[in-house]
Coordinates of C-alpha atoms in Angstrom, one line a residue:
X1 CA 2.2 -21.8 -2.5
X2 CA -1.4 -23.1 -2.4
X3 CA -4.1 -20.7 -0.5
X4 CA -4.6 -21.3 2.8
X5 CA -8.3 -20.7 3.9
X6 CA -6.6 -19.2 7.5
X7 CA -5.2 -16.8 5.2
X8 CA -8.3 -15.8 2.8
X9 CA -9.1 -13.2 5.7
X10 CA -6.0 -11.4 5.2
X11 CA -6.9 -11.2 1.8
X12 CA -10.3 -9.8 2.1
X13 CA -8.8 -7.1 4.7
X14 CA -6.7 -5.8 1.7
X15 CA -9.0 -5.8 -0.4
X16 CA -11.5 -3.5 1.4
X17 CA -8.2 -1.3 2.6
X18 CA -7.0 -1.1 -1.2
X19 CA -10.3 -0.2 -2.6
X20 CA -10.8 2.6 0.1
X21 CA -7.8 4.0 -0.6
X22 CA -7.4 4.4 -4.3
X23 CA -10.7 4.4 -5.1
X24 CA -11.1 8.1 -4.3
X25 CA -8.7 9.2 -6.4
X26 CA -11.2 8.7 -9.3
X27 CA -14.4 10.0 -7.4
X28 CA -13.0 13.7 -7.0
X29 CA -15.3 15.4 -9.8
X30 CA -17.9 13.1 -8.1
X31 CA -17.3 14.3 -4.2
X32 CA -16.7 17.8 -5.5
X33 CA -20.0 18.4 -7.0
X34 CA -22.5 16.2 -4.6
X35 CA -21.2 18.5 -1.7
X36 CA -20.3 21.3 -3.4
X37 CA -16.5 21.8 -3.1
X38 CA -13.8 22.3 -5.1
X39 CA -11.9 19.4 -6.9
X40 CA -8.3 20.8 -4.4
X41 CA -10.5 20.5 -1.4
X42 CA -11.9 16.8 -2.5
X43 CA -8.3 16.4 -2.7
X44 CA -7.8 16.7 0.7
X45 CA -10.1 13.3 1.7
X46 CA -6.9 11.7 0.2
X47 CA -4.5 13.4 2.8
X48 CA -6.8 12.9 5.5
X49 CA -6.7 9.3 4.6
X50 CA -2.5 9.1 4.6
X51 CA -2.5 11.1 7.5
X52 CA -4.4 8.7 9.5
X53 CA -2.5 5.7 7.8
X54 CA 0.7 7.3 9.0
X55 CA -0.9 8.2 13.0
X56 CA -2.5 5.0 13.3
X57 CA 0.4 2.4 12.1
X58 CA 2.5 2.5 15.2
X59 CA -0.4 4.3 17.4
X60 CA -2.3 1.3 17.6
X61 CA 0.3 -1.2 16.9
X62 CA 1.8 0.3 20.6
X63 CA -1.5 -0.1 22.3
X64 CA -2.5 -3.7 20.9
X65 CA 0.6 -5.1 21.3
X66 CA -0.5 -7.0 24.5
X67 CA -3.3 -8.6 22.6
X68 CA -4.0 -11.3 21.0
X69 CA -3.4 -11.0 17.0
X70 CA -7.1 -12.3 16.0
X71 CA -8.5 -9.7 18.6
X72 CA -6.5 -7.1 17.7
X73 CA -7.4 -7.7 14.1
X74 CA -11.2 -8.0 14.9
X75 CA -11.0 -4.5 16.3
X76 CA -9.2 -2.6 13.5
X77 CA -11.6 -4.2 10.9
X78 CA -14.5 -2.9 13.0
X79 CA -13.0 0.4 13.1
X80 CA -12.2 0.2 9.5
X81 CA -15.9 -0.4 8.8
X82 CA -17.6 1.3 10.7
X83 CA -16.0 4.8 9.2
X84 CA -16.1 3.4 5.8
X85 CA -20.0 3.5 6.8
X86 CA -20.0 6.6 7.8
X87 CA -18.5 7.9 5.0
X88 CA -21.2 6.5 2.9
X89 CA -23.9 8.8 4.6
X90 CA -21.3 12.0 5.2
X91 CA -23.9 15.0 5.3
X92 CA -21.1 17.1 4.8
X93 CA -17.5 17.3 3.9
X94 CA -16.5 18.1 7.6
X95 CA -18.1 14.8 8.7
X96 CA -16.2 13.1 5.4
X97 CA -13.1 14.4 6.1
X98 CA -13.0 12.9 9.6
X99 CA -14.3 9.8 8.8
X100 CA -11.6 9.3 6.0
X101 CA -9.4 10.3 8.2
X102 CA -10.2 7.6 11.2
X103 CA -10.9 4.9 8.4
X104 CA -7.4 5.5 7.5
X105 CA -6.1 4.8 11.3
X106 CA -6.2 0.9 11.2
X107 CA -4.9 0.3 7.6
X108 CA -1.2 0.2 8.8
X109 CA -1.8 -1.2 12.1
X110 CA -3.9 -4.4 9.9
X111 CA -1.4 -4.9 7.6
X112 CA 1.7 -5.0 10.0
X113 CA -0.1 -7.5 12.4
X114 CA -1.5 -9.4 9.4
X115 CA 2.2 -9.7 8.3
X116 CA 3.2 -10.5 11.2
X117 CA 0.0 -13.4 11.5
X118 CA 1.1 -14.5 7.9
X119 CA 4.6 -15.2 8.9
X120 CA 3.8 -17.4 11.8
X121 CA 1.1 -19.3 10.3
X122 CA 2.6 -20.2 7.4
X123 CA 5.2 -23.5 6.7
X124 CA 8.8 -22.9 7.3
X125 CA 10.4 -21.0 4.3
X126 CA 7.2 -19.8 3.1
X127 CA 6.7 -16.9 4.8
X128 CA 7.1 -14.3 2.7
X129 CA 5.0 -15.9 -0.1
X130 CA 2.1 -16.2 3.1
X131 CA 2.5 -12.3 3.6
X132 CA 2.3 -12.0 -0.1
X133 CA -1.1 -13.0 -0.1
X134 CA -2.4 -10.4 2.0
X135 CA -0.9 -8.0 -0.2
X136 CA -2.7 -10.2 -2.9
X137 CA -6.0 -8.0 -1.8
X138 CA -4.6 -5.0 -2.6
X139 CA -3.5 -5.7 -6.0
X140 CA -6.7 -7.4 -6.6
X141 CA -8.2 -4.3 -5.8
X142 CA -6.5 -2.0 -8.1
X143 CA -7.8 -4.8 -10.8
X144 CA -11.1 -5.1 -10.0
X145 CA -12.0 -3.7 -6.7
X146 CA -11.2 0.4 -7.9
X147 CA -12.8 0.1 -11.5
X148 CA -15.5 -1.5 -10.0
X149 CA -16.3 1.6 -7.5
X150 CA -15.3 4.1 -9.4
X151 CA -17.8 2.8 -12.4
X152 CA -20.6 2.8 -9.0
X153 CA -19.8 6.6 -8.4
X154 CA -19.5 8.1 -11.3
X155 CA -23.1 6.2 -12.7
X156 CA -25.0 6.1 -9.5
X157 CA -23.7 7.4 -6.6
X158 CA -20.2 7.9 -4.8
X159 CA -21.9 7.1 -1.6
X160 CA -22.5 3.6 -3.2
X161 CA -18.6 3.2 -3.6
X162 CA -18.1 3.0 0.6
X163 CA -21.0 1.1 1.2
X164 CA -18.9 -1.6 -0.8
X165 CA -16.3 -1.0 1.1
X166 CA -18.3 -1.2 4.5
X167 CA -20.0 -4.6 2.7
X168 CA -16.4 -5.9 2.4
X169 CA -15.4 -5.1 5.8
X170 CA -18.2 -6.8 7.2
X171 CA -18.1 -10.0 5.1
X172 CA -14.0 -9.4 6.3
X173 CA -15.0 -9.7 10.0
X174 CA -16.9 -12.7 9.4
X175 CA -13.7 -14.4 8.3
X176 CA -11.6 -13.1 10.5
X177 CA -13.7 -14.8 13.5
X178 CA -14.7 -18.3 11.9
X179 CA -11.5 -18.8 9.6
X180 CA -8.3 -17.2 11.5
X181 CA -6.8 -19.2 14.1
X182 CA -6.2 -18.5 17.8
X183 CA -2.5 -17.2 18.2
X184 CA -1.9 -16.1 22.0
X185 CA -0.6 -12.6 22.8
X186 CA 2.9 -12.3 22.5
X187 CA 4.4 -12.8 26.1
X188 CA 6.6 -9.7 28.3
X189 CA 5.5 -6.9 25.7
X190 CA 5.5 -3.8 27.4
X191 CA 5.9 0.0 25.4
X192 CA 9.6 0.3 25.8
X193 CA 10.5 -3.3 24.2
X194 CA 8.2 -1.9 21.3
X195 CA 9.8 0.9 21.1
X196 CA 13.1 -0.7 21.0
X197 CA 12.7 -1.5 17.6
X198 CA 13.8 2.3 16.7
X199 CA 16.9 2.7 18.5
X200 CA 18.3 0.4 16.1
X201 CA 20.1 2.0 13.3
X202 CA 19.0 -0.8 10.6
X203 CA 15.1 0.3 11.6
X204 CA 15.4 3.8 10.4
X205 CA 17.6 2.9 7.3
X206 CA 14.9 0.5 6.2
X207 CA 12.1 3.3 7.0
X208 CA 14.2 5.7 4.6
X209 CA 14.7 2.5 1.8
X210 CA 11.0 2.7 1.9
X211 CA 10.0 6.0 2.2
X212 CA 12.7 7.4 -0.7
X213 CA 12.6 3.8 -2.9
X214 CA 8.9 3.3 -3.1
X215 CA 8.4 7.1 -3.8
X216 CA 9.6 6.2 -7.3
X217 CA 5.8 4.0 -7.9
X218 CA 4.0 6.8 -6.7
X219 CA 5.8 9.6 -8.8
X220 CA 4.8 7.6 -11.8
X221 CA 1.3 6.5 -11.0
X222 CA 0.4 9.8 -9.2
X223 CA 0.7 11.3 -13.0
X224 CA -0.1 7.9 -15.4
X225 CA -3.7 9.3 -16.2
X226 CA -1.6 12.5 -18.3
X227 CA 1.3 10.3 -19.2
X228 CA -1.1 7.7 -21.1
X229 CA -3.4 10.7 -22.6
X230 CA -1.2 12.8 -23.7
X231 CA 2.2 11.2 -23.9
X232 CA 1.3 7.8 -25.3
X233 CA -1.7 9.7 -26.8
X234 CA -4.7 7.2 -25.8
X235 CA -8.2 8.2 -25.4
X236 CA -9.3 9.3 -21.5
X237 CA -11.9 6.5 -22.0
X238 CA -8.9 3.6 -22.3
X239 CA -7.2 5.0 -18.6
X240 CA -10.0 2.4 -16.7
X241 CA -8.3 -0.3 -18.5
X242 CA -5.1 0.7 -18.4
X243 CA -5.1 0.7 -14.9
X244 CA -6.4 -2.4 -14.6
X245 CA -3.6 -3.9 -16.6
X246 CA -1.2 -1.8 -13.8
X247 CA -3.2 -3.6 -11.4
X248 CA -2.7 -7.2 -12.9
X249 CA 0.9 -6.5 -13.2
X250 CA 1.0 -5.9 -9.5
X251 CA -0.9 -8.6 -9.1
X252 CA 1.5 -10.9 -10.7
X253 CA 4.5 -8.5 -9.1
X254 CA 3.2 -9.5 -5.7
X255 CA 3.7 -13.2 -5.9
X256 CA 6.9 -13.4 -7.5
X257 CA 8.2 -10.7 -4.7
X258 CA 7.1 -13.3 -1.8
X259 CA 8.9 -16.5 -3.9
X260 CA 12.2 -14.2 -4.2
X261 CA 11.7 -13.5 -0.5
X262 CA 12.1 -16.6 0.2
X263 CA 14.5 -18.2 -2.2
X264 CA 17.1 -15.6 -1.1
X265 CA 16.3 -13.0 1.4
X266 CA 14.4 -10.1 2.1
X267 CA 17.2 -8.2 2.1
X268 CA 18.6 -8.7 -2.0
X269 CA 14.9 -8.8 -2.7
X270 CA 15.0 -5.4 -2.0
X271 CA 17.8 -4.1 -3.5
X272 CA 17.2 -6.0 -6.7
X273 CA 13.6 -4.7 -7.0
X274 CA 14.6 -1.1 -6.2
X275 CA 17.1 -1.3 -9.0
X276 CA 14.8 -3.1 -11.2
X277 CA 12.2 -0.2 -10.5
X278 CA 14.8 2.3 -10.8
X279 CA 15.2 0.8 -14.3
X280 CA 12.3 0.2 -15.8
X281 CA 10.7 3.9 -15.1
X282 CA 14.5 5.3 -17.0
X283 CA 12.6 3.3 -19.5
X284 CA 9.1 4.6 -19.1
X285 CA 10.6 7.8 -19.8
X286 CA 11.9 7.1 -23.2
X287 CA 9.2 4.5 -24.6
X288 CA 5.8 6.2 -23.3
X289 CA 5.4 8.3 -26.8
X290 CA 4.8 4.6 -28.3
X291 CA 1.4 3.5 -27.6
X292 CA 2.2 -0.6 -27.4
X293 CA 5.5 0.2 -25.7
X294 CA 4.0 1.9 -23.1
X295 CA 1.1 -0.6 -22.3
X296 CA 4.0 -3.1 -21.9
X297 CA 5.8 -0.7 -19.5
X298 CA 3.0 -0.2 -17.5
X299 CA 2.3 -4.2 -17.2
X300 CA 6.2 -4.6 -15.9
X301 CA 6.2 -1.7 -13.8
X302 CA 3.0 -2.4 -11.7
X303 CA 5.0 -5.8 -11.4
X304 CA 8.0 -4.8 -10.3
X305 CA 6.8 -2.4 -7.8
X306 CA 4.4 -4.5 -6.2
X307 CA 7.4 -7.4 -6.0
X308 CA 8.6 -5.3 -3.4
X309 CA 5.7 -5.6 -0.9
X310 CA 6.4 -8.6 0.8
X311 CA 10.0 -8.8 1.1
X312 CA 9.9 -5.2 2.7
X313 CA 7.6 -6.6 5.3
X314 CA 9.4 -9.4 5.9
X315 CA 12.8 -7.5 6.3
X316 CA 11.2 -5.3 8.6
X317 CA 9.9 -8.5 10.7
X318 CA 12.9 -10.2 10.6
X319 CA 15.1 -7.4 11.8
X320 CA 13.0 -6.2 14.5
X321 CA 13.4 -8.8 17.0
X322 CA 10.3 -8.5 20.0
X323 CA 9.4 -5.5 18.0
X324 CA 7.6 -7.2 15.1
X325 CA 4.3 -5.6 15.1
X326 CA 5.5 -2.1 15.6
X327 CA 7.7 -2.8 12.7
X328 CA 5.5 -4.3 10.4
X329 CA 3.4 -1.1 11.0
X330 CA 6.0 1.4 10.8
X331 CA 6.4 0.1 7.0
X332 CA 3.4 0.9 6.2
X333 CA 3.3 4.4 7.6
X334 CA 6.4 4.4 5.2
X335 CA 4.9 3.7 2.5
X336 CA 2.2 6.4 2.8
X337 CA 4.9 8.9 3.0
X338 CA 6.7 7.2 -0.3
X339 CA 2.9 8.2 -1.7
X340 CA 2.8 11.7 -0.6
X341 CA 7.0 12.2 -1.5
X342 CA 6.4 10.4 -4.9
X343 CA 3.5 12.6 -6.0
X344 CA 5.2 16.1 -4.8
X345 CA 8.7 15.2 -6.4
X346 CA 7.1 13.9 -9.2
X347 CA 4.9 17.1 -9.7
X348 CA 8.2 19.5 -9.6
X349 CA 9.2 18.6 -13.3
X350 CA 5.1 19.7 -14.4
X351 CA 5.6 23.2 -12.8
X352 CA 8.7 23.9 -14.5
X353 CA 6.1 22.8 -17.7
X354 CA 8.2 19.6 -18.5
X355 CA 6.4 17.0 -20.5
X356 CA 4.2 14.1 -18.0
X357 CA 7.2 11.5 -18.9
X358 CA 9.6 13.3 -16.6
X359 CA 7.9 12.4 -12.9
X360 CA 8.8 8.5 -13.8
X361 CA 12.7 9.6 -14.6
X362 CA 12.6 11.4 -10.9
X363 CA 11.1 8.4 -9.8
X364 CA 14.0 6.6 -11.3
X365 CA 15.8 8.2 -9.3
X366 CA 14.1 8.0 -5.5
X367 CA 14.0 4.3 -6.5
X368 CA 17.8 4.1 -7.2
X369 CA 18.0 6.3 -3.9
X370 CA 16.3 3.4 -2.0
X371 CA 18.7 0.9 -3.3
X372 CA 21.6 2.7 -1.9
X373 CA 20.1 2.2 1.7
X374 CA 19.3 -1.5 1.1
X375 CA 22.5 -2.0 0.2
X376 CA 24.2 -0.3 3.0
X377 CA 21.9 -2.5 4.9
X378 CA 23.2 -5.6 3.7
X379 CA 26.4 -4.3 4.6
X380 CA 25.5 -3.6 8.2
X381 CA 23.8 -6.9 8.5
X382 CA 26.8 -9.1 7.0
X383 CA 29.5 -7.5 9.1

């Protein structure tokens, strides 16, 4: 599919969202010192962050669902910038902590009305591969966007890292109003329609699929700086660009999800990537003491677990009937706890002093976990 300009401001969004997001996790050491805190309580600008992913998806979703889409997007962008801003000139970690914490509020609610904007926009039988590029910003900012601000805070400032982010959001809004087109408000939307969407049984298997199945990415890149280092045994200068060839594997990852989206359905998409992901970490596990096996690894699995993105938003669209938004949303929240799920299983094997390989085989597992539930899915959806 050919990049539409209507959908370049989708793009951008994600990229500002993706580089806020995992671009702290190398600034810790950073945070920590310039204000004086420990590394744990840096930590916690991450959780503040996922917390307000996870209170904002349907929150907002709920209260803009009378809106117009562009509007709607407008807003969260502003809101999404102007804490990013804030964040930038934090006096203190108490002021930090909430800004993270309301720039993590729209991230959710953004990317479920983008996919939802994506779907419509798009030619018939193209819709996934539309939604895949949004995502295609937040791949492109685990290849460029995080190195790039993490190399800004650690040389000059970490206060320089958000003001790109806040630069991003702004050039973001600019393309949101000049480039994305007019699409009225969706007609006789009132809270309990929206709501409807989870007294269906298929809404909370999918919000399980995703919160258990995706948890097997974040067990394994929650833990990939220690399982390159000292499992595959590179130098702690070589993680940079090992992430970034994570990041171009999701990159890839992300556009072959949207084509197998829409050459079959959302639904096998799924359950092939889960079991595909479930695989390739049992492999992870074995290969990761070889140096060149374990670059290829990490290539395939940033690929296969970014292949995912799309046809879960779609599924979640397409099953949630007047509830789309909300949906679309709710994902996202999902996939937040799939982060914070992933990184605590995958920690367990560590305190029982296990070598760094083990979080990917328990990811192995929440993956094949999430595979079950797709498939019983499919079942409910074909009878």
């Amino acid at each position: 599919m050919l990049i539409d300009k209507k959908l370049i401001p989708l793009t951008l969004g994600g990229l500002g969202i993706g580089i806020t997001e995992f671009v702290m996790m190398g600034l810790l050491p950073d945070i920590a010192k310039d204000l004086s805190i420990t590394i744990p309580e840096a930590g916690h600008l991450i959780s503040a962050y996922a917390l307000g992913v996870v209170v904002g998806a349907p929150l907002l979703a709920i209260i803009a669902a009378k809106y117009p889409p562009k509007y709607i997007l407008l807003s969260l962008m502003g809101l999404f910038t102007l804490f990013n801003a804030i964040s930038a000139f934090a006096p203190s970690y108490t002021t930090l902590f909430i800004a993270r914490f309301f720039s993590g509020l729209p991230h959710g609610a953004f990317f479920g009305v983008g996919s939802v904007v994506a779907s419509r926009i798009a030619p018939k039988g193209k819709e996934a591969q539309a939604v895949s590029l949004m995502f295609a910003g937040l791949t492109i900012a685990n290849l460029f966007g995080v190195p790039l601000g993490t190399f800004v805070g650690h040389n000059y400032s970490w206060r320089y890292s958000f003001a790109i982010v806040a630069v991003v959001g702004i050039i973001t809004l600019l393309s949101l109003k000049y480039w994305l087109p007019f699409l009225p408000a969706p007609k006789n939307k009132d809270l309990k329609t929206e709501l409807s969407f989870f007294a269906k049984r298929e809404a909370w298997i999918i919000i399980l699929m995703i919160s258990i199945g995706t948890g097997g990415l974040f067990c394994w890149i929650s833990y990939i700086n220690p399982l390159m280092t000292k499992v595959a045994g590179f130098a702690e200068s070589s993680v940079t660009y090992i992430l970034m060839l994570a990041g171009l594997g999701m990159l890839v990852g992300n556009f072959i999800g949207g084509y197998l989206a829409d050459r079959f359905s959302p639904a096998k998409a799924c359950i092939s990537l889960l079991l595909a992901m479930s695989s390739i970490l049992i492999i992870v596990f074995f290969v990761s003491n070889n140096p060149i096996l374990a670059l290829i690894t990490t290539f395939l699995t940033g690929a296969i677990a970014f292949a995912s993105a799309a046809p879960i938003q779609m599924l979640m669209i397409r099953t949630a009937k007047e509830s789309e938004m909300i949906a679309a949303s709710a994902s996202q929240a999902s996939f937040n706890i799939g982060n914070a799920l992933g990184a605590f299983f995958g920690g367990l094997p560590l305190v029982y002093n296990y070598t760094y390989n083990y979080p990917s085989l328990v990811g192995a597992g929440m993956a094949l976990v999430g595979s079950f539930f797709a498939y019983w899915l499919i079942r409910r959806m074909t009878k």
